[in-house]
One Martini backbone bead per residue (centre of mass of N, CA, C, O) as a GRO file, in nm:
protein
  154
    1ALA     BB    1  12.306   8.332   8.060
    2MET     BB    2  12.043   8.546   7.985
    3ASP     BB    3  11.983   8.825   8.010
    4ALA     BB    4  11.733   9.039   8.041
    5PHE     BB    5  11.765   9.244   7.798
    6GLU     BB    6  11.749   9.010   7.603
    7ALA     BB    7  11.483   8.889   7.677
    8LEU     BB    8  11.300   9.133   7.625
    9SER     BB    9  11.423   9.176   7.334
   10GLY     BB   10  11.236   8.916   7.248
   11ILE     BB   11  10.988   8.989   7.352
   12ALA     BB   12  10.963   9.310   7.171
   13GLY     BB   13  10.965   9.133   6.906
   14GLU     BB   14  10.658   9.062   6.928
   15SER     BB   15  10.452   9.257   7.059
   16HIS     BB   16  10.273   9.194   7.272
   17GLU     BB   17   9.987   9.199   7.418
   18LEU     BB   18   9.955   9.253   7.761
   19MET     BB   19   9.820   9.081   8.074
   20GLY     BB   20   9.711   9.178   8.409
   21THR     BB   21   9.858   9.301   8.732
   22ASN     BB   22   9.861   9.613   8.928
   23VAL     BB   23  10.014   9.663   9.246
   24LEU     BB   24   9.947   9.920   9.472
   25TYR     BB   25  10.105  10.095   9.738
   26GLU     BB   26  10.027  10.288   9.939
   27PRO     BB   27  10.209  10.503  10.100
   28GLU     BB   28  10.063  10.563  10.396
   29THR     BB   29   9.980  10.210  10.439
   30GLN     BB   30  10.053   9.975  10.218
   31SER     BB   31   9.789   9.901  10.076
   32PRO     BB   32   9.680   9.691   9.830
   33LEU     BB   33   9.617   9.787   9.496
   34PRO     BB   34   9.443   9.649   9.260
   35SER     BB   35   9.466   9.608   8.871
   36THR     BB   36   9.450   9.627   8.580
   37ALA     BB   37   9.670   9.542   8.318
   38HIS     BB   38   9.872   9.681   8.059
   39GLY     BB   39  10.113   9.602   7.781
   40ARG     BB   40  10.408   9.720   7.572
   41LEU     BB   41  10.704   9.570   7.437
   42ARG     BB   42  10.961   9.754   7.247
   43ARG     BB   43  11.142   9.819   6.980
   44VAL     BB   44  11.389  10.077   6.957
   45VAL     BB   45  11.617  10.261   6.790
   46GLY     BB   46  11.679  10.014   6.584
   47GLY     BB   47  11.678   9.790   6.849
   48ARG     BB   48  11.843   9.918   7.113
   49MET     BB   49  11.582   9.987   7.243
   50LEU     BB   50  11.329   9.985   7.498
   51ARG     BB   51  10.979   9.998   7.522
   52PHE     BB   52  10.735  10.046   7.783
   53ASP     BB   53  10.406  10.029   7.793
   54TYR     BB   54  10.172  10.111   8.013
   55ARG     BB   55   9.829  10.004   8.200
   56TRP     BB   56   9.630  10.140   8.476
   57ALA     BB   57   9.485  10.160   8.814
   58TYR     BB   58   9.345  10.415   9.049
   59ARG     BB   59   9.093  10.277   9.127
   60SER     BB   60   8.917  10.400   8.869
   61GLU     BB   61   9.181  10.557   8.761
   62ALA     BB   62   9.324  10.604   8.462
   63HIS     BB   63   9.672  10.497   8.373
   64GLU     BB   64   9.991  10.583   8.262
   65GLY     BB   65  10.336  10.436   8.125
   66THR     BB   66  10.690  10.513   8.036
   67LEU     BB   67  10.981  10.282   7.947
   68LEU     BB   68  11.312  10.365   7.881
   69LEU     BB   69  11.589  10.198   7.743
   70ALA     BB   70  11.949  10.146   7.746
   71ARG     BB   71  12.261   9.984   7.644
   72ASP     BB   72  12.573   9.931   7.693
   73THR     BB   73  12.868   9.745   7.653
   74ASP     BB   74  12.892   9.697   7.973
   75GLY     BB   75  12.568   9.698   8.051
   76ARG     BB   76  12.477   9.928   8.108
   77VAL     BB   77  12.168  10.112   8.232
   78THR     BB   78  11.952  10.352   8.091
   79ALA     BB   79  11.659  10.553   8.176
   80ALA     BB   80  11.313  10.655   8.147
   81TRP     BB   81  11.045  10.793   8.346
   82GLY     BB   82  10.684  10.790   8.305
   83ASP     BB   83  10.396  10.888   8.495
   84SER     BB   84  10.057  11.003   8.575
   85TRP     BB   85  10.062  10.953   8.868
   86HIS     BB   86  10.378  10.959   8.988
   87GLN     BB   87  10.521  11.074   8.707
   88ASN     BB   88  10.408  11.415   8.531
   89ARG     BB   89  10.649  11.657   8.521
   90GLU     BB   90  10.888  11.447   8.445
   91LEU     BB   91  11.165  11.289   8.416
   92MET     BB   92  11.326  10.965   8.548
   93SER     BB   93  11.633  10.891   8.603
   94LEU     BB   94  11.792  10.587   8.532
   95SER     BB   95  12.002  10.346   8.675
   96GLY     BB   96  12.216  10.033   8.580
   97GLU     BB   97  12.145   9.650   8.549
   98SER     BB   98  12.190   9.370   8.410
   99ASN     BB   99  12.058   9.058   8.481
  100ASP     BB  100  11.902   8.775   8.485
  101GLY     BB  101  11.611   8.860   8.643
  102ALA     BB  102  11.693   9.179   8.557
  103VAL     BB  103  11.633   9.526   8.528
  104ALA     BB  104  11.840   9.732   8.766
  105LEU     BB  105  11.694  10.053   8.891
  106ARG     BB  106  11.800  10.402   8.964
  107GLY     BB  107  11.669  10.696   9.157
  108THR     BB  108  11.555  11.025   9.190
  109TRP     BB  109  11.381  11.242   9.424
  110THR     BB  110  11.201  11.531   9.542
  111VAL     BB  111  11.085  11.680   9.869
  112GLY     BB  112  11.128  11.964   9.857
  113ASP     BB  113  11.399  12.016  10.111
  114SER     BB  114  11.498  11.748  10.138
  115PRO     BB  115  11.633  11.476  10.054
  116PRO     BB  116  11.690  11.254   9.860
  117TRP     BB  117  11.487  11.014   9.709
  118GLY     BB  118  11.443  10.676   9.617
  119TRP     BB  119  11.438  10.459   9.305
  120ARG     BB  120  11.276  10.145   9.223
  121ILE     BB  121  11.329   9.929   8.903
  122ASP     BB  122  11.210   9.615   8.792
  123LEU     BB  123  11.268   9.473   8.448
  124GLY     BB  124  11.122   9.162   8.356
  125PRO     BB  125  11.098   8.849   8.271
  126SER     BB  126  10.864   8.555   8.223
  127GLU     BB  127  10.817   8.271   8.140
  128ASP     BB  128  10.565   8.321   7.939
  129GLY     BB  129  10.648   8.617   7.784
  130GLY     BB  130  10.641   8.808   7.979
  131VAL     BB  131  10.618   9.070   8.252
  132THR     BB  132  10.808   9.259   8.516
  133MET     BB  133  10.705   9.535   8.790
  134GLU     BB  134  10.908   9.664   9.019
  135MET     BB  135  10.865   9.913   9.299
  136TRP     BB  136  11.058  10.122   9.492
  137VAL     BB  137  11.090  10.323   9.788
  138VAL     BB  138  11.364  10.532   9.924
  139THR     BB  139  11.469  10.658  10.169
  140PRO     BB  140  11.726  10.886  10.287
  141ASP     BB  141  11.813  10.640  10.479
  142GLY     BB  142  11.740  10.354  10.289
  143GLU     BB  143  11.409  10.275  10.343
  144GLU     BB  144  11.221  10.014  10.182
  145ALA     BB  145  10.927  10.025   9.970
  146ARG     BB  146  10.674   9.883   9.830
  147ALA     BB  147  10.482  10.017   9.530
  148VAL     BB  148  10.514   9.821   9.271
  149GLU     BB  149  10.316   9.534   9.107
  150MET     BB  150  10.382   9.383   8.819
  151VAL     BB  151  10.190   9.126   8.588
  152LEU     BB  152  10.236   9.020   8.292
  153SER     BB  153  10.089   8.824   8.002
  154ARG     BB  154   9.991   8.671   7.708
   0.00000   0.00000   0.00000
């Protein structure tokens, strides 16, 4: 089976503007807040890397983010992520692997003096030539809560 990084690279080669929905699960309440979302996946750095640029909204406030991905010859994927709402003062560095369904990435972030929290991003191809992106926050104890669910189509 074609792995997700290769499938995403194929979608990136077409460089279509994608549209759909973003659902943000509010951190305090886990209430789902949907908004319209747009994105574009591109091949960059001579076709070796992928960059996913996307736009969404929190209530009526516009936000955007970018995810840059690279894969080595052993299938390990590294990524850098920034988002104007979630992660807007420094890049989060993530790493993981590409499997059949998604490029599965993990990173960490800190809140004050607490032990590091985790963050997971799954970026995958959808059957209609679009892209799905899901994010989870992970407590220092390892408990996961859904944070973001974006589904974009051609």
